[in-house]
Amino acid sequence: MVTKADTFRALHRGRLPDDPLVLPGPWDAASARALADAGFPALAVPSAGVAAALGHADGETPPEEMFAAVARIARAVDVPVSADVEDGYGLPPKELVERLLEAGAVGCNLEDSHRNSGRNAGRISGKDSDGDVLKDAHAHADWLAEVRSAAADQLFVNARIDTFLRGESDPARAIERAALYVAAGADCVYPIGAPVAVLPLLRSGTRAPVNVLARIDEGPSPAELGELGATRVTFGPGLQRRATAAAAEIAARMR
């Protein structure tokens, strides 16, 4: 029997350079239905988009609320759903996997930086937070291996690499981490914030699909990013922010 996880994994294989997998990010059930109805074969839930929709700052969503939001989205559509669950919220790998599967997710983003201090110690609060630091790459790889062991083939693991966000501009640092994470069982790597100019180098140095962040109506198109090395393209909370801006414009006209 072919599962949604199998379907999602297959979407990453055999992509032509100008045809990366494009995964928009829903933040609730209604937006998920709209995106699925538009023909997208899978969806990638952004933690920042969900946080904003629920009234939280990025990185401050309680795990219970995040998993509940993912579950509502997954129930609303028939296509595979992957979820950004930050750095796992400090949950043991087995529990993290169980909660993702209970929510109906078939994939997850897991990042390799954390907050050193504060009430949410161990969690990232946002890419611009002064408290966010890179985890030890080997320790993080060991943790990813535990997640992979607990998940088997039921989850597609997208390992986010935060070197570029944390001031490590040398692509070699991202490639080193990618190698460790792929060896640990990650299905895909996500060097978030990587400059477009280094994408070909990252692609050539990485033995796994590469996720690239795009901005809606800005910069290279998904096809152009694919030509540069992206296997899949995501937009983070871009759609949610665009929808909020559109609502504000409509509200202004209604006054």
CSV table of N, CA and C in Angstrom, one decimal, residues 52-214:
chain,number,residue,atom,x,y,z
A,52,ALA,N,1.7,33.3,13.9
A,52,ALA,CA,1.0,34.6,13.6
A,52,ALA,C,-0.5,34.4,13.6
A,53,ALA,N,-1.0,33.4,13.0
A,53,ALA,CA,-2.4,33.1,12.9
A,53,ALA,C,-3.0,32.8,14.3
A,54,LEU,N,-2.2,32.3,15.2
A,54,LEU,CA,-2.7,32.0,16.5
A,54,LEU,C,-2.4,33.1,17.6
A,55,GLY,N,-1.7,34.1,17.1
A,55,GLY,CA,-1.5,35.3,18.0
A,55,GLY,C,-0.2,35.2,18.8
A,56,HIS,N,0.7,34.4,18.3
A,56,HIS,CA,2.0,34.3,19.0
A,56,HIS,C,3.1,34.9,18.2
A,57,ALA,N,4.2,35.2,18.9
A,57,ALA,CA,5.4,35.6,18.2
A,57,ALA,C,6.1,34.3,17.6
A,58,ASP,N,6.8,34.5,16.5
A,58,ASP,CA,7.5,33.4,15.9
A,58,ASP,C,8.4,32.7,16.9
A,59,GLY,N,8.2,31.4,17.1
A,59,GLY,CA,8.9,30.6,18.0
A,59,GLY,C,8.3,30.5,19.4
A,60,GLU,N,7.2,31.2,19.6
A,60,GLU,CA,6.6,31.2,20.9
A,60,GLU,C,5.3,30.4,21.0
A,61,THR,N,5.0,29.6,20.0
A,61,THR,CA,3.7,28.8,20.0
A,61,THR,C,3.9,27.6,20.9
A,62,PRO,N,3.0,27.4,21.8
A,62,PRO,CA,3.1,26.2,22.6
A,62,PRO,C,3.0,24.9,21.7
A,63,PRO,N,3.8,23.9,22.0
A,63,PRO,CA,3.7,22.7,21.2
A,63,PRO,C,2.3,22.2,20.9
A,64,GLU,N,1.5,22.2,22.0
A,64,GLU,CA,0.2,21.6,21.9
A,64,GLU,C,-0.6,22.4,20.8
A,65,GLU,N,-0.5,23.7,20.8
A,65,GLU,CA,-1.2,24.5,19.8
A,65,GLU,C,-0.7,24.2,18.4
A,66,MET,N,0.7,24.1,18.3
A,66,MET,CA,1.2,23.8,17.0
A,66,MET,C,0.8,22.5,16.4
A,67,PHE,N,0.8,21.4,17.2
A,67,PHE,CA,0.4,20.1,16.7
A,67,PHE,C,-1.1,20.1,16.4
A,68,ALA,N,-1.9,20.9,17.2
A,68,ALA,CA,-3.3,20.9,16.9
A,68,ALA,C,-3.6,21.6,15.6
A,69,ALA,N,-2.8,22.7,15.3
A,69,ALA,CA,-3.0,23.4,14.0
A,69,ALA,C,-2.6,22.5,12.9
A,70,VAL,N,-1.5,21.8,13.0
A,70,VAL,CA,-1.1,20.9,12.0
A,70,VAL,C,-2.2,19.8,11.7
A,71,ALA,N,-2.8,19.3,12.8
A,71,ALA,CA,-3.8,18.3,12.7
A,71,ALA,C,-5.0,18.9,11.9
A,72,ARG,N,-5.4,20.1,12.2
A,72,ARG,CA,-6.5,20.7,11.5
A,72,ARG,C,-6.2,20.8,10.0
A,73,ILE,N,-5.0,21.2,9.7
A,73,ILE,CA,-4.6,21.4,8.3
A,73,ILE,C,-4.6,20.0,7.6
A,74,ALA,N,-4.0,19.0,8.2
A,74,ALA,CA,-3.9,17.7,7.6
A,74,ALA,C,-5.3,17.1,7.4
A,75,ARG,N,-6.2,17.3,8.3
A,75,ARG,CA,-7.5,16.8,8.1
A,75,ARG,C,-8.3,17.4,7.0
A,76,ALA,N,-7.9,18.7,6.7
A,76,ALA,CA,-8.7,19.5,5.7
A,76,ALA,C,-8.4,19.1,4.3
A,77,VAL,N,-7.3,18.4,4.0
A,77,VAL,CA,-6.8,18.2,2.6
A,77,VAL,C,-6.5,16.7,2.4
A,78,ASP,N,-6.4,16.3,1.2
A,78,ASP,CA,-6.0,14.9,0.9
A,78,ASP,C,-4.6,14.8,0.5
A,79,VAL,N,-3.9,15.9,0.2
A,79,VAL,CA,-2.5,15.9,-0.2
A,79,VAL,C,-1.6,15.8,1.0
A,80,PRO,N,-0.3,15.3,0.9
A,80,PRO,CA,0.6,15.2,2.0
A,80,PRO,C,0.9,16.5,2.6
A,81,VAL,N,1.1,16.5,3.9
A,81,VAL,CA,1.4,17.7,4.7
A,81,VAL,C,2.7,17.5,5.5
A,82,SER,N,3.6,18.4,5.3
A,82,SER,CA,4.8,18.5,6.1
A,82,SER,C,4.7,19.7,7.1
A,83,ALA,N,5.3,19.6,8.2
A,83,ALA,CA,5.2,20.6,9.2
A,83,ALA,C,6.6,21.1,9.8
A,84,ASP,N,6.7,22.4,9.9
A,84,ASP,CA,7.9,22.9,10.6
A,84,ASP,C,7.6,22.9,12.1
A,85,VAL,N,8.4,22.1,12.8
A,85,VAL,CA,8.2,22.0,14.2
A,85,VAL,C,9.5,22.5,14.9
A,86,GLU,N,10.1,23.5,14.3
A,86,GLU,CA,11.2,24.2,14.9
A,86,GLU,C,12.3,23.2,15.3
A,87,ASP,N,12.8,23.2,16.5
A,87,ASP,CA,13.8,22.3,16.9
A,87,ASP,C,13.3,21.1,17.7
A,88,GLY,N,12.0,20.9,17.5
A,88,GLY,CA,11.4,19.7,18.2
A,88,GLY,C,10.8,20.0,19.6
A,89,TYR,N,10.9,21.3,20.0
A,89,TYR,CA,10.3,21.7,21.3
A,89,TYR,C,10.8,21.0,22.5
A,90,GLY,N,12.0,20.4,22.4
A,90,GLY,CA,12.6,19.7,23.5
A,90,GLY,C,12.0,18.3,23.8
A,91,LEU,N,11.2,17.9,22.9
A,91,LEU,CA,10.5,16.5,23.1
A,91,LEU,C,11.5,15.4,22.8
A,92,PRO,N,11.4,14.3,23.5
A,92,PRO,CA,12.2,13.1,23.1
A,92,PRO,C,11.9,12.7,21.7
A,93,PRO,N,12.8,12.2,20.9
A,93,PRO,CA,12.5,11.9,19.5
A,93,PRO,C,11.3,11.0,19.3
A,94,LYS,N,11.1,10.0,20.1
A,94,LYS,CA,10.0,9.1,20.0
A,94,LYS,C,8.7,9.8,20.2
A,95,GLU,N,8.6,10.7,21.2
A,95,GLU,CA,7.4,11.4,21.4
A,95,GLU,C,7.1,12.4,20.3
A,96,LEU,N,8.2,13.1,19.8
A,96,LEU,CA,8.0,14.0,18.7
A,96,LEU,C,7.5,13.3,17.5
A,97,VAL,N,8.0,12.2,17.2
A,97,VAL,CA,7.5,11.4,16.0
A,97,VAL,C,6.1,11.0,16.2
A,98,GLU,N,5.7,10.5,17.4
A,98,GLU,CA,4.4,10.1,17.6
A,98,GLU,C,3.4,11.3,17.5
A,99,ARG,N,3.8,12.4,18.0
A,99,ARG,CA,2.8,13.6,17.9
A,99,ARG,C,2.7,14.1,16.5
A,100,LEU,N,3.8,14.0,15.7
A,100,LEU,CA,3.7,14.4,14.3
A,100,LEU,C,2.7,13.4,13.5
A,101,LEU,N,2.9,12.2,13.8
A,101,LEU,CA,2.1,11.2,13.1
A,101,LEU,C,0.6,11.3,13.5
A,102,GLU,N,0.4,11.5,14.8
A,102,GLU,CA,-1.0,11.7,15.3
A,102,GLU,C,-1.6,12.9,14.7
A,103,ALA,N,-0.9,13.9,14.4
A,103,ALA,CA,-1.4,15.1,13.7
A,103,ALA,C,-1.7,14.9,12.2
A,104,GLY,N,-1.1,13.8,11.7
A,104,GLY,CA,-1.3,13.5,10.3
A,104,GLY,C,-0.2,14.0,9.4
A,105,ALA,N,0.9,14.5,9.9
A,105,ALA,CA,2.0,15.0,9.1
A,105,ALA,C,2.8,13.8,8.5
A,106,VAL,N,3.3,14.0,7.3
A,106,VAL,CA,4.2,13.0,6.7
A,106,VAL,C,5.6,13.5,6.6
A,107,GLY,N,5.8,14.7,7.0
A,107,GLY,CA,7.2,15.2,6.9
A,107,GLY,C,7.4,16.3,8.0
A,108,CYS,N,8.6,16.7,8.2
A,108,CYS,CA,8.9,17.7,9.2
A,108,CYS,C,10.1,18.5,8.9
A,109,ASN,N,10.2,19.8,9.3
A,109,ASN,CA,11.4,20.5,9.3
A,109,ASN,C,11.9,20.5,10.7
A,110,LEU,N,13.2,20.3,10.9
A,110,LEU,CA,13.9,20.3,12.2
A,110,LEU,C,15.2,21.2,12.1
A,111,GLU,N,15.3,22.2,12.9
A,111,GLU,CA,16.4,23.1,12.7
A,111,GLU,C,17.5,22.9,13.7
A,112,ASP,N,18.7,23.4,13.3
A,112,ASP,CA,19.9,23.1,14.1
A,112,ASP,C,20.4,24.3,14.9
A,113,SER,N,19.5,25.2,15.3
A,113,SER,CA,19.9,26.2,16.2
A,113,SER,C,18.9,26.3,17.4
A,114,HIS,N,19.3,26.9,18.5
A,114,HIS,CA,18.4,27.0,19.6
A,114,HIS,C,18.7,28.2,20.4
A,115,ARG,N,17.8,28.5,21.3
A,115,ARG,CA,18.0,29.7,22.2
A,115,ARG,C,18.7,29.3,23.5
A,116,ASN,N,19.7,30.0,23.8
A,116,ASN,CA,20.5,29.7,25.0
A,116,ASN,C,19.8,30.0,26.3
A,117,SER,N,19.0,31.0,26.3
A,117,SER,CA,18.4,31.4,27.6
A,117,SER,C,17.0,31.9,27.3
A,118,GLY,N,16.3,32.2,28.4
A,118,GLY,CA,15.0,32.7,28.3
A,118,GLY,C,14.0,31.6,28.7
A,119,ARG,N,12.7,32.0,28.8
A,119,ARG,CA,11.7,31.1,29.3
A,119,ARG,C,11.5,29.9,28.3
A,120,ASN,N,11.8,30.0,27.0
A,120,ASN,CA,11.7,28.9,26.1
A,120,ASN,C,13.1,28.4,25.7
A,121,ALA,N,13.9,28.2,26.7
A,121,ALA,CA,15.3,27.7,26.5
A,121,ALA,C,15.2,26.4,25.7
A,122,GLY,N,16.2,26.3,24.7
A,122,GLY,CA,16.2,25.2,23.9
A,122,GLY,C,15.4,25.3,22.6
A,123,ARG,N,14.7,26.5,22.5
A,123,ARG,CA,13.9,26.6,21.3
A,123,ARG,C,14.3,27.9,20.6
A,124,ILE,N,14.1,27.9,19.3
A,124,ILE,CA,14.4,29.1,18.5
A,124,ILE,C,13.2,30.0,18.5
A,125,SER,N,13.4,31.3,18.7
A,125,SER,CA,12.3,32.2,18.7
A,125,SER,C,12.1,33.0,17.4
A,126,GLY,N,13.1,32.9,16.5
A,126,GLY,CA,13.0,33.7,15.3
A,126,GLY,C,14.4,33.9,14.8
A,127,LYS,N,14.5,34.0,13.5
A,127,LYS,CA,15.9,34.0,12.9
A,127,LYS,C,16.7,35.2,13.3
A,128,ASP,N,16.1,36.3,13.8
A,128,ASP,CA,16.8,37.5,14.1
A,128,ASP,C,17.1,37.6,15.6
A,129,SER,N,16.7,36.6,16.4
A,129,SER,CA,16.9,36.7,17.8
A,129,SER,C,18.4,36.6,18.2
A,130,ASP,N,18.8,37.5,19.1
A,130,ASP,CA,20.2,37.5,19.6
A,130,ASP,C,20.5,36.3,20.4
A,131,GLY,N,19.5,35.6,20.9
A,131,GLY,CA,19.7,34.5,21.8
A,131,GLY,C,19.9,33.2,21.0
A,132,ASP,N,19.7,33.2,19.7
A,132,ASP,CA,19.7,31.9,18.9
A,132,ASP,C,21.2,31.6,18.5
A,133,VAL,N,21.6,30.3,18.8
A,133,VAL,CA,22.9,29.9,18.5
A,133,VAL,C,22.8,28.5,17.8
A,134,LEU,N,23.9,28.2,17.0
A,134,LEU,CA,23.9,26.9,16.4
A,134,LEU,C,24.2,25.8,17.4
A,135,LYS,N,23.5,24.7,17.2
A,135,LYS,CA,23.8,23.5,18.0
A,135,LYS,C,25.1,22.9,17.5
A,136,ASP,N,25.7,22.1,18.4
A,136,ASP,CA,26.8,21.3,17.9
A,136,ASP,C,26.3,20.3,16.8
A,137,ALA,N,27.0,20.4,15.7
A,137,ALA,CA,26.6,19.6,14.5
A,137,ALA,C,26.5,18.1,14.8
A,138,HIS,N,27.5,17.6,15.5
A,138,HIS,CA,27.6,16.1,15.7
A,138,HIS,C,26.5,15.7,16.7
A,139,ALA,N,26.2,16.5,17.7
A,139,ALA,CA,25.2,16.2,18.6
A,139,ALA,C,23.8,16.3,17.9
A,140,HIS,N,23.6,17.3,17.1
A,140,HIS,CA,22.4,17.4,16.4
A,140,HIS,C,22.2,16.2,15.4
A,141,ALA,N,23.2,15.8,14.8
A,141,ALA,CA,23.2,14.6,13.9
A,141,ALA,C,22.7,13.4,14.6
A,142,ASP,N,23.3,13.2,15.8
A,142,ASP,CA,22.9,12.1,16.7
A,142,ASP,C,21.4,12.1,17.0
A,143,TRP,N,20.9,13.3,17.3
A,143,TRP,CA,19.5,13.5,17.6
A,143,TRP,C,18.6,13.2,16.4
A,144,LEU,N,19.1,13.7,15.2
A,144,LEU,CA,18.3,13.4,14.0
A,144,LEU,C,18.3,11.9,13.7
A,145,ALA,N,19.4,11.2,14.0
A,145,ALA,CA,19.4,9.7,13.8
A,145,ALA,C,18.4,9.1,14.7
A,146,GLU,N,18.2,9.6,15.9
A,146,GLU,CA,17.1,9.0,16.8
A,146,GLU,C,15.7,9.3,16.3
A,147,VAL,N,15.5,10.5,15.7
A,147,VAL,CA,14.3,10.8,15.1
A,147,VAL,C,14.0,9.9,13.9
A,148,ARG,N,15.0,9.7,13.1
A,148,ARG,CA,14.9,8.8,11.9
A,148,ARG,C,14.6,7.3,12.4
A,149,SER,N,15.2,6.9,13.4
A,149,SER,CA,15.0,5.5,14.0
A,149,SER,C,13.6,5.4,14.4
A,150,ALA,N,13.1,6.4,15.1
A,150,ALA,CA,11.7,6.4,15.7
A,150,ALA,C,10.7,6.4,14.5
A,151,ALA,N,11.0,7.2,13.5
A,151,ALA,CA,10.0,7.4,12.4
A,151,ALA,C,10.1,6.4,11.3
A,152,ALA,N,11.2,5.7,11.2
A,152,ALA,CA,11.4,4.7,10.1
A,152,ALA,C,11.1,5.5,8.8
A,153,ASP,N,10.2,4.9,7.9
A,153,ASP,CA,9.9,5.6,6.7
A,153,ASP,C,8.6,6.4,6.7
A,154,GLN,N,8.1,6.6,8.0
A,154,GLN,CA,6.8,7.2,8.1
A,154,GLN,C,6.9,8.8,8.0
A,155,LEU,N,8.1,9.3,8.2
A,155,LEU,CA,8.3,10.8,8.1
A,155,LEU,C,9.4,11.1,7.1
A,156,PHE,N,9.2,12.2,6.4
A,156,PHE,CA,10.3,12.7,5.5
A,156,PHE,C,10.9,13.8,6.3
A,157,VAL,N,12.2,13.7,6.7
A,157,VAL,CA,12.9,14.6,7.6
A,157,VAL,C,13.7,15.6,6.8
A,158,ASN,N,13.3,16.9,6.9
A,158,ASN,CA,14.0,18.0,6.2
A,158,ASN,C,14.8,18.7,7.3
A,159,ALA,N,16.2,18.5,7.2
A,159,ALA,CA,17.1,19.1,8.2
A,159,ALA,C,17.5,20.5,7.8
A,160,ARG,N,16.9,21.5,8.6
A,160,ARG,CA,17.3,22.9,8.4
A,160,ARG,C,18.7,23.2,8.9
A,161,ILE,N,19.4,23.9,8.1
A,161,ILE,CA,20.8,24.3,8.4
A,161,ILE,C,20.8,25.8,8.6
A,162,ASP,N,21.2,26.2,9.8
A,162,ASP,CA,21.0,27.7,10.1
A,162,ASP,C,22.3,28.4,10.1
A,163,THR,N,23.4,27.9,9.4
A,163,THR,CA,24.7,28.6,9.4
A,163,THR,C,24.6,30.0,8.8
A,164,PHE,N,23.9,30.1,7.7
A,164,PHE,CA,23.8,31.4,7.1
A,164,PHE,C,23.1,32.4,8.0
A,165,LEU,N,22.1,32.0,8.7
A,165,LEU,CA,21.4,32.9,9.6
A,165,LEU,C,22.2,33.3,10.8
A,166,ARG,N,23.2,32.5,11.2
A,166,ARG,CA,24.0,32.7,12.4
A,166,ARG,C,25.4,33.3,12.1
A,167,GLY,N,25.5,33.9,10.8
A,167,GLY,CA,26.7,34.6,10.5
A,167,GLY,C,27.8,33.7,9.9
A,168,GLU,N,27.6,32.5,9.7
A,168,GLU,CA,28.6,31.6,9.1
A,168,GLU,C,28.4,31.7,7.5
A,169,SER,N,29.1,32.5,6.9
A,169,SER,CA,28.9,32.8,5.5
A,169,SER,C,29.6,31.8,4.6
A,170,ASP,N,30.5,31.0,5.1
A,170,ASP,CA,31.3,30.1,4.3
A,170,ASP,C,30.4,28.9,3.9
A,171,PRO,N,30.1,28.6,2.7
A,171,PRO,CA,29.2,27.5,2.3
A,171,PRO,C,29.7,26.2,2.8
A,172,ALA,N,31.1,26.1,3.0
A,172,ALA,CA,31.6,24.8,3.4
A,172,ALA,C,31.1,24.4,4.7
A,173,ARG,N,30.8,25.3,5.6
A,173,ARG,CA,30.2,25.0,6.9
A,173,ARG,C,28.8,24.3,6.8
A,174,ALA,N,28.0,24.9,5.8
A,174,ALA,CA,26.7,24.3,5.6
A,174,ALA,C,26.8,22.9,5.0
A,175,ILE,N,27.8,22.7,4.0
A,175,ILE,CA,28.0,21.5,3.4
A,175,ILE,C,28.4,20.4,4.4
A,176,GLU,N,29.3,20.8,5.3
A,176,GLU,CA,29.7,19.9,6.4
A,176,GLU,C,28.6,19.4,7.2
A,177,ARG,N,27.7,20.3,7.6
A,177,ARG,CA,26.5,19.9,8.4
A,177,ARG,C,25.6,19.1,7.6
A,178,ALA,N,25.4,19.4,6.3
A,178,ALA,CA,24.5,18.6,5.5
A,178,ALA,C,25.0,17.2,5.4
A,179,ALA,N,26.3,17.0,5.3
A,179,ALA,CA,26.8,15.6,5.2
A,179,ALA,C,26.5,14.8,6.5
A,180,LEU,N,26.7,15.5,7.6
A,180,LEU,CA,26.4,14.8,8.9
A,180,LEU,C,24.9,14.5,9.0
A,181,TYR,N,24.1,15.4,8.6
A,181,TYR,CA,22.6,15.2,8.7
A,181,TYR,C,22.1,14.1,7.8
A,182,VAL,N,22.6,14.1,6.6
A,182,VAL,CA,22.2,13.1,5.6
A,182,VAL,C,22.7,11.7,6.1
A,183,ALA,N,23.9,11.6,6.6
A,183,ALA,CA,24.4,10.4,7.1
A,183,ALA,C,23.5,9.9,8.3
A,184,ALA,N,22.9,10.8,9.0
A,184,ALA,CA,22.1,10.5,10.2
A,184,ALA,C,20.7,10.1,9.7
A,185,GLY,N,20.4,10.2,8.4
A,185,GLY,CA,19.1,9.8,7.9
A,185,GLY,C,18.2,10.9,7.4
A,186,ALA,N,18.6,12.1,7.4
A,186,ALA,CA,17.8,13.2,6.9
A,186,ALA,C,17.5,12.9,5.4
A,187,ASP,N,16.3,13.2,5.0
A,187,ASP,CA,15.9,13.0,3.6
A,187,ASP,C,16.2,14.2,2.7
A,188,CYS,N,16.3,15.4,3.3
A,188,CYS,CA,16.5,16.6,2.6
A,188,CYS,C,17.2,17.6,3.5
A,189,VAL,N,17.9,18.6,3.0
A,189,VAL,CA,18.6,19.6,3.8
A,189,VAL,C,18.1,20.9,3.3
A,190,TYR,N,18.1,21.9,4.3
A,190,TYR,CA,17.5,23.2,4.1
A,190,TYR,C,18.4,24.3,4.6
A,191,PRO,N,19.4,24.7,3.8
A,191,PRO,CA,20.3,25.8,4.2
A,191,PRO,C,19.6,27.1,4.1
A,192,ILE,N,18.8,27.4,5.0
A,192,ILE,CA,17.9,28.6,5.0
A,192,ILE,C,18.8,29.9,5.0
A,193,GLY,N,18.4,30.8,4.2
A,193,GLY,CA,19.1,32.1,4.1
A,193,GLY,C,20.4,32.0,3.2
A,194,ALA,N,20.6,30.9,2.5
A,194,ALA,CA,21.8,30.8,1.7
A,194,ALA,C,21.7,31.8,0.5
A,195,PRO,N,22.7,32.6,0.3
A,195,PRO,CA,22.7,33.5,-0.9
A,195,PRO,C,22.5,32.7,-2.2
A,196,VAL,N,21.7,33.3,-3.1
A,196,VAL,CA,21.5,32.6,-4.4
A,196,VAL,C,22.8,32.2,-5.1
A,197,ALA,N,23.8,33.0,-5.0
A,197,ALA,CA,25.0,32.8,-5.7
A,197,ALA,C,25.7,31.5,-5.3
A,198,VAL,N,25.4,31.0,-4.0
A,198,VAL,CA,26.1,29.8,-3.6
A,198,VAL,C,25.3,28.5,-3.8
A,199,LEU,N,24.1,28.7,-4.3
A,199,LEU,CA,23.2,27.5,-4.4
A,199,LEU,C,23.9,26.4,-5.3
A,200,PRO,N,24.5,26.7,-6.4
A,200,PRO,CA,25.1,25.7,-7.2
A,200,PRO,C,26.2,24.9,-6.4
A,201,LEU,N,27.0,25.6,-5.6
A,201,LEU,CA,28.0,25.0,-4.8
A,201,LEU,C,27.4,24.1,-3.7
A,202,LEU,N,26.3,24.5,-3.1
A,202,LEU,CA,25.6,23.7,-2.1
A,202,LEU,C,25.0,22.5,-2.7
A,203,ARG,N,24.4,22.6,-3.9
A,203,ARG,CA,23.8,21.5,-4.6
A,203,ARG,C,24.9,20.4,-5.0
A,204,SER,N,26.0,20.9,-5.5
A,204,SER,CA,27.1,20.0,-5.9
A,204,SER,C,27.7,19.3,-4.7
A,205,GLY,N,27.7,19.9,-3.6
A,205,GLY,CA,28.4,19.4,-2.4
A,205,GLY,C,27.5,18.6,-1.5
A,206,THR,N,26.2,18.4,-1.9
A,206,THR,CA,25.2,17.8,-1.0
A,206,THR,C,24.6,16.6,-1.6
A,207,ARG,N,24.6,15.5,-0.9
A,207,ARG,CA,24.1,14.2,-1.4
A,207,ARG,C,22.7,14.0,-1.0
A,208,ALA,N,21.8,15.0,-1.2
A,208,ALA,CA,20.4,14.9,-0.8
A,208,ALA,C,19.7,16.0,-1.5
A,209,PRO,N,18.3,15.9,-1.6
A,209,PRO,CA,17.6,17.0,-2.1
A,209,PRO,C,17.8,18.3,-1.3
A,210,VAL,N,17.8,19.5,-1.9
A,210,VAL,CA,18.0,20.7,-1.2
A,210,VAL,C,16.8,21.6,-1.3
A,211,ASN,N,16.4,22.1,-0.1
A,211,ASN,CA,15.2,23.0,0.0
A,211,ASN,C,15.7,24.4,0.0
A,212,VAL,N,15.1,25.3,-0.8
A,212,VAL,CA,15.5,26.7,-0.8
A,212,VAL,C,14.3,27.5,-0.5
A,213,LEU,N,14.5,28.6,0.3
A,213,LEU,CA,13.5,29.5,0.7
A,213,LEU,C,13.3,30.6,-0.4
A,214,ALA,N,12.1,30.8,-0.9
A,214,ALA,CA,11.8,31.8,-1.9
A,214,ALA,C,10.9,32.9,-1.3
